[in-house]
JSON list of C-alpha atoms and ligand atoms in Angstrom, two decimals:
[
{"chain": "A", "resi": 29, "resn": "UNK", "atom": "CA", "xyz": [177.98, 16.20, 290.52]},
{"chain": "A", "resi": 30, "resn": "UNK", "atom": "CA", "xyz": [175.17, 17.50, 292.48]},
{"chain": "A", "resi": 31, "resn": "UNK", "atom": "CA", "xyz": [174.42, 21.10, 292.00]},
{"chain": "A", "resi": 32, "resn": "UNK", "atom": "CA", "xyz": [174.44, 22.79, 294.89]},
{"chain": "A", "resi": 33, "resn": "UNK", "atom": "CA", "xyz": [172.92, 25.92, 296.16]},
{"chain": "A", "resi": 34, "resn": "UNK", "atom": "CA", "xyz": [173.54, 28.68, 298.39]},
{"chain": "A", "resi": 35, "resn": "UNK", "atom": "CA", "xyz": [170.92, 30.38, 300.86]},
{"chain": "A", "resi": 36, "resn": "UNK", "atom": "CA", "xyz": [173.05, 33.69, 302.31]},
{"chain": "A", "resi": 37, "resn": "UNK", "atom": "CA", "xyz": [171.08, 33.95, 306.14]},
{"chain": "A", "resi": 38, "resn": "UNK", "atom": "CA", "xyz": [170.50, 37.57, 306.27]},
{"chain": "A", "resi": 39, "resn": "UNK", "atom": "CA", "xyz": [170.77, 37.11, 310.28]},
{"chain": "A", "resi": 40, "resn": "UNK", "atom": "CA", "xyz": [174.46, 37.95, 309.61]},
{"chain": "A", "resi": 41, "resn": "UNK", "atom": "CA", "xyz": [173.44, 41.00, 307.26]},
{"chain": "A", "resi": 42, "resn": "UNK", "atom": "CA", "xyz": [174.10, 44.80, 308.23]},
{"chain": "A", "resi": 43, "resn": "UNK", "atom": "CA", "xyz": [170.27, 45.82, 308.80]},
{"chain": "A", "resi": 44, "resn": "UNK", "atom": "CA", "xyz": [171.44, 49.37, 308.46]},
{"chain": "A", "resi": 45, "resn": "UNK", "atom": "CA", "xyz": [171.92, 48.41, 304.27]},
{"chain": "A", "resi": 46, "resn": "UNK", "atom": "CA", "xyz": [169.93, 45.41, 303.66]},
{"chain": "A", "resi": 47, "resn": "UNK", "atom": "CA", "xyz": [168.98, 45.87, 300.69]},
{"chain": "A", "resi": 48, "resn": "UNK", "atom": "CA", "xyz": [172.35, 46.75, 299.41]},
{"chain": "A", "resi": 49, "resn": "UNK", "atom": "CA", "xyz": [173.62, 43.37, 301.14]},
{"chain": "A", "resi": 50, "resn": "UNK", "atom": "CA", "xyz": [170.96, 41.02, 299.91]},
{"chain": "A", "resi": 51, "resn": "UNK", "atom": "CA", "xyz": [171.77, 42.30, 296.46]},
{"chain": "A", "resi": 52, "resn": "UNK", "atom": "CA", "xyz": [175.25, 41.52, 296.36]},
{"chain": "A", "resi": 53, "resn": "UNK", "atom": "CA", "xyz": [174.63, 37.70, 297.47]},
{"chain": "A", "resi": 54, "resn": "UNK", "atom": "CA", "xyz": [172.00, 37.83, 295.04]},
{"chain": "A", "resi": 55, "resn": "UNK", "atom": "CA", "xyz": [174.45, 39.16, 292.23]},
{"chain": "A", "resi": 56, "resn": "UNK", "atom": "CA", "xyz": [176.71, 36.47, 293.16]},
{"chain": "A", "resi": 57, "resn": "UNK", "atom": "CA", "xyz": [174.65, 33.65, 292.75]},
{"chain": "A", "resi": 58, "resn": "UNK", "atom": "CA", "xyz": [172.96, 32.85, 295.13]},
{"chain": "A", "resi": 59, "resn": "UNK", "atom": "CA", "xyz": [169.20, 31.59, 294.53]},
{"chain": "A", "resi": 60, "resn": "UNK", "atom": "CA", "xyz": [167.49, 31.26, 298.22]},
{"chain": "A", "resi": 61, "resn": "UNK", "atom": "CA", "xyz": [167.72, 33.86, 300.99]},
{"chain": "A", "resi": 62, "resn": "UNK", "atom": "CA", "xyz": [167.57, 32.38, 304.59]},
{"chain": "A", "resi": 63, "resn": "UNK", "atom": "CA", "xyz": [165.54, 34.52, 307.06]},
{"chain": "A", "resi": 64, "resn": "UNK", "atom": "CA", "xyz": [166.72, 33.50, 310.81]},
{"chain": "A", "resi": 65, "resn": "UNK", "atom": "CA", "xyz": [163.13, 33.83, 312.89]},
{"chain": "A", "resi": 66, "resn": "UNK", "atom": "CA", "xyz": [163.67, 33.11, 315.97]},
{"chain": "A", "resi": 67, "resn": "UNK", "atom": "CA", "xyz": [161.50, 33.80, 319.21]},
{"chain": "A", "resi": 68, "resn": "UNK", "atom": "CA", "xyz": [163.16, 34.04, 322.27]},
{"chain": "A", "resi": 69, "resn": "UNK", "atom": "CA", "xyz": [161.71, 30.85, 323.70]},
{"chain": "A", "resi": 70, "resn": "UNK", "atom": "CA", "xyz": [162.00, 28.26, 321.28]},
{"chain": "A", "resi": 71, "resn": "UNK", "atom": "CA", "xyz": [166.12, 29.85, 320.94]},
{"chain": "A", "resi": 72, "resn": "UNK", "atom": "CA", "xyz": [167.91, 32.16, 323.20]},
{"chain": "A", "resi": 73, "resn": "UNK", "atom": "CA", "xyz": [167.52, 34.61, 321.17]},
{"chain": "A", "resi": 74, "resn": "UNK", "atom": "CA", "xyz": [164.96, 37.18, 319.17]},
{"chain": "A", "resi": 75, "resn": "UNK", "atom": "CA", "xyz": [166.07, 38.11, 315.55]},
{"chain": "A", "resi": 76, "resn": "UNK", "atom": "CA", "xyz": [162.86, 39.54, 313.65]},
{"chain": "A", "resi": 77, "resn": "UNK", "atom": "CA", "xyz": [159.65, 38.61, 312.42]},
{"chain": "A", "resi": 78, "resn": "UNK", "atom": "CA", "xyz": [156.72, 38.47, 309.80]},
{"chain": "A", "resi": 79, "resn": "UNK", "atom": "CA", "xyz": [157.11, 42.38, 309.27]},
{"chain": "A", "resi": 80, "resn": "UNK", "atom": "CA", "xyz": [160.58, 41.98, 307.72]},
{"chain": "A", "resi": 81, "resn": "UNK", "atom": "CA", "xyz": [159.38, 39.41, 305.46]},
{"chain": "A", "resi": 82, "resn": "UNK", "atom": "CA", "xyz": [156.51, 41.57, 304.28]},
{"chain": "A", "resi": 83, "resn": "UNK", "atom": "CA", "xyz": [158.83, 44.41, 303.38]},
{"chain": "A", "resi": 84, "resn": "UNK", "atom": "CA", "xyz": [161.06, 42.06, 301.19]},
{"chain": "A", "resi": 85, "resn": "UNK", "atom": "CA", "xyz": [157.68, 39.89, 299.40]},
{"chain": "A", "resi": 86, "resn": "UNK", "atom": "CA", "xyz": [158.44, 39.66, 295.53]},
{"chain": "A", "resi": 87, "resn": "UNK", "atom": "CA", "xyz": [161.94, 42.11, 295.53]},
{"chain": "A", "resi": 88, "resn": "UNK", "atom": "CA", "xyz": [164.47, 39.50, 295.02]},
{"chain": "A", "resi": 89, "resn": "UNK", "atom": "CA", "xyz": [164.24, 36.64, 292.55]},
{"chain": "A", "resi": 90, "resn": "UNK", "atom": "CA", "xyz": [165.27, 34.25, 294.80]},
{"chain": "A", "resi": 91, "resn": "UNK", "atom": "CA", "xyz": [163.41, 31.36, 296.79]},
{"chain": "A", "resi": 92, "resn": "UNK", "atom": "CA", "xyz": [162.45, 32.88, 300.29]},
{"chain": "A", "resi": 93, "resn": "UNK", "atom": "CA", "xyz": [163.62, 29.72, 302.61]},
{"chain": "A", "resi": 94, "resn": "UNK", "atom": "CA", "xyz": [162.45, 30.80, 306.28]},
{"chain": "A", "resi": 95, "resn": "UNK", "atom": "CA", "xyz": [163.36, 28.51, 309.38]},
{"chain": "A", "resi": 96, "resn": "UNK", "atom": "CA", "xyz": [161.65, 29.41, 312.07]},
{"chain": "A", "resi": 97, "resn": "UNK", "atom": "CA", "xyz": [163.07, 28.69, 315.41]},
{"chain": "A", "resi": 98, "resn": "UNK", "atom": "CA", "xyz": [159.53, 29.53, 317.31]},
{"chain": "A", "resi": 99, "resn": "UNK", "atom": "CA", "xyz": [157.66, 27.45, 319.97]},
{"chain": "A", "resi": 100, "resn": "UNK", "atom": "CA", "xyz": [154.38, 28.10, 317.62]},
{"chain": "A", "resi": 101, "resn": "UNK", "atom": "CA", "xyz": [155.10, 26.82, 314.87]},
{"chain": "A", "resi": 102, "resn": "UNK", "atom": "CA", "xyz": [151.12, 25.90, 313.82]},
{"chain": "A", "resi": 103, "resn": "UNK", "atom": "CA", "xyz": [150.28, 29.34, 314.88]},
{"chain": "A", "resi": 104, "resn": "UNK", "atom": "CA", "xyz": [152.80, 31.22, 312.72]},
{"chain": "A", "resi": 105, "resn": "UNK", "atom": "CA", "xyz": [153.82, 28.88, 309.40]},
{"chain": "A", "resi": 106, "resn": "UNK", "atom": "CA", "xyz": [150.74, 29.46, 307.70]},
{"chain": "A", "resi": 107, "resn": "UNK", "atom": "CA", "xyz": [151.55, 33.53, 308.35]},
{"chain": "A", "resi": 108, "resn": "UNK", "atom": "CA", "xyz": [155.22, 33.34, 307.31]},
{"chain": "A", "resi": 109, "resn": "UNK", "atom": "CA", "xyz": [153.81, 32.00, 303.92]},
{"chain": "A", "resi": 110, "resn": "UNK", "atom": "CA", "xyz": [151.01, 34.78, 303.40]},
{"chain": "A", "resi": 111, "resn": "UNK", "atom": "CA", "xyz": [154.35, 37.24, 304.12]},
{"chain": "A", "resi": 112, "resn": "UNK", "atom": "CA", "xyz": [155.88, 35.71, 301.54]},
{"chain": "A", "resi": 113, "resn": "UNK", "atom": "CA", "xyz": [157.43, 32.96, 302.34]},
{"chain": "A", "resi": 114, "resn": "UNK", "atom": "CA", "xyz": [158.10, 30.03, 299.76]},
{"chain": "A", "resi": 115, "resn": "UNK", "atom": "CA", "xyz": [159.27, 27.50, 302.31]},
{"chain": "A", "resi": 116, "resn": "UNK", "atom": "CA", "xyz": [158.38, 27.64, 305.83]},
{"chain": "A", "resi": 117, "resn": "UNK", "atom": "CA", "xyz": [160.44, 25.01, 307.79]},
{"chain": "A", "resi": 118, "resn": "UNK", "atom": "CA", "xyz": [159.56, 24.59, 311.35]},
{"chain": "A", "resi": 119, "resn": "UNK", "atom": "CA", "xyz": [161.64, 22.40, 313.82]},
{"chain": "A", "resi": 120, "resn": "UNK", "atom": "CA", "xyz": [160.85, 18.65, 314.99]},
{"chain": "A", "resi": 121, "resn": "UNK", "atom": "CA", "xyz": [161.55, 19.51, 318.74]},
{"chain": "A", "resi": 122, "resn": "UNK", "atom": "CA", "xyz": [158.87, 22.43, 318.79]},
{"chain": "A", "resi": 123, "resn": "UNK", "atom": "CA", "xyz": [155.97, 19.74, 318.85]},
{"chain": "A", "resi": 124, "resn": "UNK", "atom": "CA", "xyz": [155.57, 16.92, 321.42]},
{"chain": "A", "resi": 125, "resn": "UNK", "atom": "CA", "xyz": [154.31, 14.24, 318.80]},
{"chain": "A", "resi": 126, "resn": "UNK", "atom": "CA", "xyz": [154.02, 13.14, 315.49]},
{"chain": "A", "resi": 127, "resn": "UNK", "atom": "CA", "xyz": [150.49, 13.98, 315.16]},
{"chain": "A", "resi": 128, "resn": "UNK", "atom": "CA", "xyz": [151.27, 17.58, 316.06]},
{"chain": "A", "resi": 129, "resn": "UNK", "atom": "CA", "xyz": [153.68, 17.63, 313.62]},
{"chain": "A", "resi": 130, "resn": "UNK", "atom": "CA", "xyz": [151.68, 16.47, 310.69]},
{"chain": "A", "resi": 131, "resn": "UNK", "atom": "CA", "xyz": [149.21, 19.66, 311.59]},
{"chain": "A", "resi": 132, "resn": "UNK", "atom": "CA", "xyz": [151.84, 21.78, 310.88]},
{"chain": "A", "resi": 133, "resn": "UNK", "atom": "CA", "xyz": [152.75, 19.99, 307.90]},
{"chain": "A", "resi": 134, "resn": "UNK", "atom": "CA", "xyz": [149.38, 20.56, 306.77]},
{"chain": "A", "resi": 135, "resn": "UNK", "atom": "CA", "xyz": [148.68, 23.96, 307.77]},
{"chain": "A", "resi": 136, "resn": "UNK", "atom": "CA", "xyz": [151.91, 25.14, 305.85]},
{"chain": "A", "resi": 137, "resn": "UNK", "atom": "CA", "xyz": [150.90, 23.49, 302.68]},
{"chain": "A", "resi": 138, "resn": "UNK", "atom": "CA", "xyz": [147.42, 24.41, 303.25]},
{"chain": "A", "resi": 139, "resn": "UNK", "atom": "CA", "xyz": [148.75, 27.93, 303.34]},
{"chain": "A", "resi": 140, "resn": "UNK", "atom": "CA", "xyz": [150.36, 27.43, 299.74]},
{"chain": "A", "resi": 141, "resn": "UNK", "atom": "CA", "xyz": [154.04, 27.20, 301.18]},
{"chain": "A", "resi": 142, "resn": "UNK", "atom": "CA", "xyz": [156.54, 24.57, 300.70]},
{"chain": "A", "resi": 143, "resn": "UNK", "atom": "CA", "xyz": [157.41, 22.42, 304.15]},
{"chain": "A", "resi": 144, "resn": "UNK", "atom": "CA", "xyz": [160.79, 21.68, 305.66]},
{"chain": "A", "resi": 145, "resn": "UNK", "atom": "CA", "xyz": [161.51, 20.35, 309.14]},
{"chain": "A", "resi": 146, "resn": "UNK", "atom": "CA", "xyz": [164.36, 21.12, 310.84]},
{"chain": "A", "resi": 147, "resn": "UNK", "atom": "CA", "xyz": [166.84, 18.97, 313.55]},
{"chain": "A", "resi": 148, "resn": "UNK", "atom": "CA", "xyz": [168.75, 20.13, 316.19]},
{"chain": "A", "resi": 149, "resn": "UNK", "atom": "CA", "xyz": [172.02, 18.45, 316.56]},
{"chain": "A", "resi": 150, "resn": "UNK", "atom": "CA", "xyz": [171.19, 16.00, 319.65]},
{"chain": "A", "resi": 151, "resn": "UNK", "atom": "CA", "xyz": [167.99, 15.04, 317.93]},
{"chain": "A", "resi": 152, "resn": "UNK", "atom": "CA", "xyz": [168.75, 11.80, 316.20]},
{"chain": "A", "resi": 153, "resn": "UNK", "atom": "CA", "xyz": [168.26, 11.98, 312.19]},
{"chain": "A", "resi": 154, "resn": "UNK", "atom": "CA", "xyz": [165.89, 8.82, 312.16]},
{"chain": "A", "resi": 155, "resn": "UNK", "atom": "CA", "xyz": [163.12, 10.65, 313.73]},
{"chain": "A", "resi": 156, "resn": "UNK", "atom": "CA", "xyz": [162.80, 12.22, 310.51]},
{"chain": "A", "resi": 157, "resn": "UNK", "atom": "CA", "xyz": [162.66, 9.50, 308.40]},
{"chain": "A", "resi": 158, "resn": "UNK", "atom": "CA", "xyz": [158.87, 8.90, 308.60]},
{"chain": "A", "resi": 159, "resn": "UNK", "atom": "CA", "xyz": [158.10, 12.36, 307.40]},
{"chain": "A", "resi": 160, "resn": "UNK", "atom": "CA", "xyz": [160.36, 12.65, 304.47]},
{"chain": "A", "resi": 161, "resn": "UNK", "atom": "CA", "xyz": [157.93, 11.87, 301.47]},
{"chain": "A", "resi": 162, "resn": "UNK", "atom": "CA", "xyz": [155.63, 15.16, 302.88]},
{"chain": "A", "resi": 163, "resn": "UNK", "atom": "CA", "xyz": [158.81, 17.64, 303.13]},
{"chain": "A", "resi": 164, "resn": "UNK", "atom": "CA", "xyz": [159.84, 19.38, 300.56]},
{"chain": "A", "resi": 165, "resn": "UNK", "atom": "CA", "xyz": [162.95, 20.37, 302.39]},
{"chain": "A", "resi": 166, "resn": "UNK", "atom": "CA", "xyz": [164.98, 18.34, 305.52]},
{"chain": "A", "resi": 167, "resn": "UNK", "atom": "CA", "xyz": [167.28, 21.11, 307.89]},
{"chain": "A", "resi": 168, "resn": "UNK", "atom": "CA", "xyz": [170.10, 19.87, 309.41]},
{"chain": "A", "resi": 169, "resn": "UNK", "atom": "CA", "xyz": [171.47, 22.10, 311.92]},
{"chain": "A", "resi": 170, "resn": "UNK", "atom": "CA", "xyz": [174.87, 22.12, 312.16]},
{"chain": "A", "resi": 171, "resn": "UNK", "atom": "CA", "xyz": [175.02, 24.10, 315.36]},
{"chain": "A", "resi": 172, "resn": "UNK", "atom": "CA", "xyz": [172.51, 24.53, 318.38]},
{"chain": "A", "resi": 173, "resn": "UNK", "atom": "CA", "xyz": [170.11, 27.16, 316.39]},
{"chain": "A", "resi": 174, "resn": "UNK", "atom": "CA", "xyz": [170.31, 30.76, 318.04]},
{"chain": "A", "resi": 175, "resn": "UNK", "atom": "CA", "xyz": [173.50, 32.15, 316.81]},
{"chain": "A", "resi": 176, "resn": "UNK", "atom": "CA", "xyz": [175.41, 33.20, 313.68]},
{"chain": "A", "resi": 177, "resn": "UNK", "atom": "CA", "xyz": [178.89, 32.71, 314.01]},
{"chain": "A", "resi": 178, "resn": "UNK", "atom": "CA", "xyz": [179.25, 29.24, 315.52]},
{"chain": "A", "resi": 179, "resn": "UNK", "atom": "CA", "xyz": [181.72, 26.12, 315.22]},
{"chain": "A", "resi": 180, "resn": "UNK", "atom": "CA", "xyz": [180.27, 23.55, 312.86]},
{"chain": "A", "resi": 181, "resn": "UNK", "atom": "CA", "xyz": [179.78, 20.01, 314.76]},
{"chain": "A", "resi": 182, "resn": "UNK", "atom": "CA", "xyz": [181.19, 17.12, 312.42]},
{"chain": "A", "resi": 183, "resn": "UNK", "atom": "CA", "xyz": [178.38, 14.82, 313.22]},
{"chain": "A", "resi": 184, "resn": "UNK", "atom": "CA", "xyz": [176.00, 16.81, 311.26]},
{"chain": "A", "resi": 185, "resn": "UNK", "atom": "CA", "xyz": [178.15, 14.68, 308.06]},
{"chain": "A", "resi": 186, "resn": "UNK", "atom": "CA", "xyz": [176.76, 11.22, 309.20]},
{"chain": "A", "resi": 187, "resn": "UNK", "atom": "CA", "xyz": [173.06, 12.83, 309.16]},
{"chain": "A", "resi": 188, "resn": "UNK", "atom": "CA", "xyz": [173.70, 14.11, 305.53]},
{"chain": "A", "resi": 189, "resn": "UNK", "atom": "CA", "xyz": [174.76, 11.03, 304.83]},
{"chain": "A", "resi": 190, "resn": "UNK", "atom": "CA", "xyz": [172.07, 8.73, 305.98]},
{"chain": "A", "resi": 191, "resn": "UNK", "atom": "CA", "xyz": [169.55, 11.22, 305.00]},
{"chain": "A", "resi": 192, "resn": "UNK", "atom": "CA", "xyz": [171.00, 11.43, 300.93]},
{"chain": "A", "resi": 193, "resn": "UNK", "atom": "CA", "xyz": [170.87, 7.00, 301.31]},
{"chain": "A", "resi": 194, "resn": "UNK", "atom": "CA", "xyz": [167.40, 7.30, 302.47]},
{"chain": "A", "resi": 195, "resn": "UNK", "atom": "CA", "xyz": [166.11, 9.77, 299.94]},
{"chain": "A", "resi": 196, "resn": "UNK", "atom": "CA", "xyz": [167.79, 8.18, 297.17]},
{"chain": "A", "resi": 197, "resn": "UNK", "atom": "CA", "xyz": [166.70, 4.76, 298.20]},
{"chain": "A", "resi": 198, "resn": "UNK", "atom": "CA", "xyz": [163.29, 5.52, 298.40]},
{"chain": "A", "resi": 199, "resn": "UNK", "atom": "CA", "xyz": [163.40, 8.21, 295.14]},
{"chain": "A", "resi": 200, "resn": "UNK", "atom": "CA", "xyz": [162.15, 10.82, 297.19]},
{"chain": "A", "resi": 201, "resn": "UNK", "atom": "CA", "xyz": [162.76, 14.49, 296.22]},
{"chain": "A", "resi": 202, "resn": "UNK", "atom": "CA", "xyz": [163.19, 16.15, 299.61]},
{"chain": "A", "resi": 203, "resn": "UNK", "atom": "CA", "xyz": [166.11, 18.55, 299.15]},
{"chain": "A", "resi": 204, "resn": "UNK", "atom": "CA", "xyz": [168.38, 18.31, 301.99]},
{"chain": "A", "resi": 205, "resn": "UNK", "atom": "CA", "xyz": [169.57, 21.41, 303.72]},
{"chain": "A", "resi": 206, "resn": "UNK", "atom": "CA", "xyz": [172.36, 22.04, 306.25]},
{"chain": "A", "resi": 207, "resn": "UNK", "atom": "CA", "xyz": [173.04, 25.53, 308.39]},
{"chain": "A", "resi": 208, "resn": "UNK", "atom": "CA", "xyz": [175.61, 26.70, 310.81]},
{"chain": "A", "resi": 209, "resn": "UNK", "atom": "CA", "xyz": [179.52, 27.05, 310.58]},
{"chain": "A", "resi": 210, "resn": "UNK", "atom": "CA", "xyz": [179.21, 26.75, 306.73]},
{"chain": "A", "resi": 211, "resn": "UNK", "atom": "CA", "xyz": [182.96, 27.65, 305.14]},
{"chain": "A", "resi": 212, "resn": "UNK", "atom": "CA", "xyz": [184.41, 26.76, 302.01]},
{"chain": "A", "resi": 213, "resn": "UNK", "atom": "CA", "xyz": [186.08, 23.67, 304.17]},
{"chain": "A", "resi": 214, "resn": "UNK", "atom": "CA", "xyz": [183.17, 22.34, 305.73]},
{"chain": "A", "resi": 215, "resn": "UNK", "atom": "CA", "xyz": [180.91, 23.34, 302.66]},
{"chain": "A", "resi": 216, "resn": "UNK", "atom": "CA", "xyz": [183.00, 20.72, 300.84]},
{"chain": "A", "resi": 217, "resn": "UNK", "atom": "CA", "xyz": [182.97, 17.79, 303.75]},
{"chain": "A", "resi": 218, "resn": "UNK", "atom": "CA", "xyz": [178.59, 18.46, 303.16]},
{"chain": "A", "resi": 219, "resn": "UNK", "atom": "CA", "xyz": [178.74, 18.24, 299.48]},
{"chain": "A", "resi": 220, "resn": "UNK", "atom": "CA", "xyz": [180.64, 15.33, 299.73]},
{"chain": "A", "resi": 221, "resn": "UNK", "atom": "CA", "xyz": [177.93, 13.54, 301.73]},
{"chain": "A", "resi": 222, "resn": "UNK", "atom": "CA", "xyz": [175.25, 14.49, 299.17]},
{"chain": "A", "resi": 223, "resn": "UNK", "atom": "CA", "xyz": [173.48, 18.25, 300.48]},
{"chain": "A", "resi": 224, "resn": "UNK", "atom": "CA", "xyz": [171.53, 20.12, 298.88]},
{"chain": "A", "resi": 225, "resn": "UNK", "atom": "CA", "xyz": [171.41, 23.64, 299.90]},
{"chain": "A", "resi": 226, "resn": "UNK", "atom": "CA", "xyz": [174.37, 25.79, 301.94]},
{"chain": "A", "resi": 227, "resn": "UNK", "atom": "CA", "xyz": [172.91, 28.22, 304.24]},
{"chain": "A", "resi": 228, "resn": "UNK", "atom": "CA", "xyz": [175.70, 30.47, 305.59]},
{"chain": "A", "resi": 229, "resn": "UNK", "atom": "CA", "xyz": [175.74, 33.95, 307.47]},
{"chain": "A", "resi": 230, "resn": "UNK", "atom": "CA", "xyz": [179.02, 34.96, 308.90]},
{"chain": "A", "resi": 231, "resn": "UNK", "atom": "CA", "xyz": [181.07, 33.36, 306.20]},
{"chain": "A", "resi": 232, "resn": "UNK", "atom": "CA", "xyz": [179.31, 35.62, 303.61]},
{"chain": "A", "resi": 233, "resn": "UNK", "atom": "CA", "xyz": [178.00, 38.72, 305.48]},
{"chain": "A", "resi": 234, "resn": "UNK", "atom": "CA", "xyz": [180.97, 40.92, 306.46]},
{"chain": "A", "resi": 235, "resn": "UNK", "atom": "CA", "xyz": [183.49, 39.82, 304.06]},
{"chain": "A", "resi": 236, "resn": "UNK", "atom": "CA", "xyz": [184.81, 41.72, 301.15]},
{"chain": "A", "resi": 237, "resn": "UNK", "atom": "CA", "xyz": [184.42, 38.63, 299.01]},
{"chain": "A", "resi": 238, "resn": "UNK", "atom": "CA", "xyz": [181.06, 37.93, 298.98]},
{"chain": "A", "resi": 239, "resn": "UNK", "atom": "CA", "xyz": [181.01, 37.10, 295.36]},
{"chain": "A", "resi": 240, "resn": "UNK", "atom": "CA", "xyz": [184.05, 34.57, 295.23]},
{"chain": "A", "resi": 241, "resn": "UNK", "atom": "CA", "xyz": [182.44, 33.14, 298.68]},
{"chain": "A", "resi": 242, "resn": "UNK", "atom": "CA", "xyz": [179.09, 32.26, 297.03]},
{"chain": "A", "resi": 243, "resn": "UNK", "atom": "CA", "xyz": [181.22, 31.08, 293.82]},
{"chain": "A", "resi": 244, "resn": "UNK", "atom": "CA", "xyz": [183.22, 28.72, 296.17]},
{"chain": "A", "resi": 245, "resn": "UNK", "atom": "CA", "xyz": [180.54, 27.41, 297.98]},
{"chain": "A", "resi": 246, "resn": "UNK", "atom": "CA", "xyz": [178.58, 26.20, 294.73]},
{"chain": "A", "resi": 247, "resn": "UNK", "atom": "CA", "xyz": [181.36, 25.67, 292.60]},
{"chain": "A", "resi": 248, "resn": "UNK", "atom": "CA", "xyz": [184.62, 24.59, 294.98]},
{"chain": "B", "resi": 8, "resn": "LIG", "atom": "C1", "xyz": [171.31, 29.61, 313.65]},
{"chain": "B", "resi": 8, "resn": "LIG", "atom": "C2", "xyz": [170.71, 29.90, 312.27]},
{"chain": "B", "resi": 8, "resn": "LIG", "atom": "C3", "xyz": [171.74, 29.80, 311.18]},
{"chain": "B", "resi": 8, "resn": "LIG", "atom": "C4", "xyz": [172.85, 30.82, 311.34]},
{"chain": "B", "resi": 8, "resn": "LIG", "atom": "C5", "xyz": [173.93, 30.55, 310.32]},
{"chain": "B", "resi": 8, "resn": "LIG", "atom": "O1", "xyz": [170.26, 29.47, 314.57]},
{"chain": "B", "resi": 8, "resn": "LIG", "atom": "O2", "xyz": [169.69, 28.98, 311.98]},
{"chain": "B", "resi": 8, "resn": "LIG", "atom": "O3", "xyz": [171.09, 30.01, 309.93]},
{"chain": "B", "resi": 8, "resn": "LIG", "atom": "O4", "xyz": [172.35, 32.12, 311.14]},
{"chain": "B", "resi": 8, "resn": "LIG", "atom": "O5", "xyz": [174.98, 31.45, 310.61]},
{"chain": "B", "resi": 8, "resn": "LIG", "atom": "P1", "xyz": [176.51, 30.98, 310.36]},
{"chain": "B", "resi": 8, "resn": "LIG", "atom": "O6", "xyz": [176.57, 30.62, 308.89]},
{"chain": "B", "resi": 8, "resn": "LIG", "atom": "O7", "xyz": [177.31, 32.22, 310.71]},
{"chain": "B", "resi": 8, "resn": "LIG", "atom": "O8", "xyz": [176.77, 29.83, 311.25]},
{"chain": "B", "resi": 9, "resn": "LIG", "atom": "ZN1", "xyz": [168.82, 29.02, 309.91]}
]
């Protein structure tokens, strides 16, 4: 069985003690932390930026997995790595075309960071396809990116699935990744398909269980 890891997204986290919160998900296990930026133009919403990051650089032994939700994604990559970032992963729908999209590829690993592209759930999982052997990392949203807290959308299990068959058939090592509405129940329906990497927020953040939570996720 695949192992499987867990990336807590501290957009769920109680600002007011984050320290205290990302070291309980840390103490339970988990080995990436998922930092939410989002811009208010790419997403409906504005969650926080490179100073966070900055503030957090080299505190927690975990891998610093950053999806930004941002219009600008050439622009700001390269600075999400120099904040500390060890994989920046920028969405497909942020860029017009494919050559665009290679830049940021580029400028990200020019940087020294480790690339992931993101899909939203009406953008079809083939579009990816041609970019695989340059990630490091493919995102599946599992809800329309902008909110913690949101239904998960079944369909996202036919793009884990066709992404694991592609990877494998090709013996690439592009670590799939899926986020939103990640519970122990739908955790297991994305394991079965062949993920990689759970992010989840509200699940973890807020409950008094964070350390069975993380357990069940991995291990359930
Ligand atoms: C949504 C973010 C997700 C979200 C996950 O735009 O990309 O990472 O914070 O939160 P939950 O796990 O509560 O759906
Ligand atoms: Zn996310």
């Amino acid at each position: 069985m695949r192992r499987v890891h867990v990336a807590p997204s501290i957009l769920s986290a109680d600002f007011r003690f984050l320290n205290h919160e990302i070291e309980k998900v840390y103490e339970a296990g988990a080995t990436y932390l998922h930092f939410d930026v989002m811009d208010g133009h790419f997403v409906p919403n504005i969650s926080f930026g490179l100073p966070v990051l900055e503030s957090l650089k080299g505190h927690y032994n975990m891998i610093y997995d950053v999806h930004i939700m941002i219009s600008d994604p050439l622009t700001y990559g390269p600075k999400f790595v120099k904040a500390g970032a060890d994989i920046v992963t920028f969405h497909y729908e942020a860029l017009s075309n494919d050559k665009e999209r290679n830049k940021v590829i580029r400028a990200i690993r020019k940087a020294g960071g480790k690339v992931g592209m993101s899909i939203k759930p009406k953008t079809r999982v083939e579009v990816v396809f041609p970019f695989l052997k340059m990630l490091d990392l493919v995102l599946v949203m599992s809800v329309e990116p902008g909110f913690g807290g949101q239904k998960f959308i079944p369909a996202s299990l036919d793009k884990i699935e066709k992404l694991r068959k592609y990877i494998d058939r090709y013996k690439l090592d592009t670590l799939i990744e899926v986020d939103g509405g990640i519970n122990n129940k739908t955790a297991k329906l994305c394991k079965e398909k062949g993920v990689d990497i759970l992010v989840a927020g509200s699940y973890l953040f807020g409950s008094s269980k964070i350390k069975d939570r993380v357990e069940g996720l991995m291990h359930d």
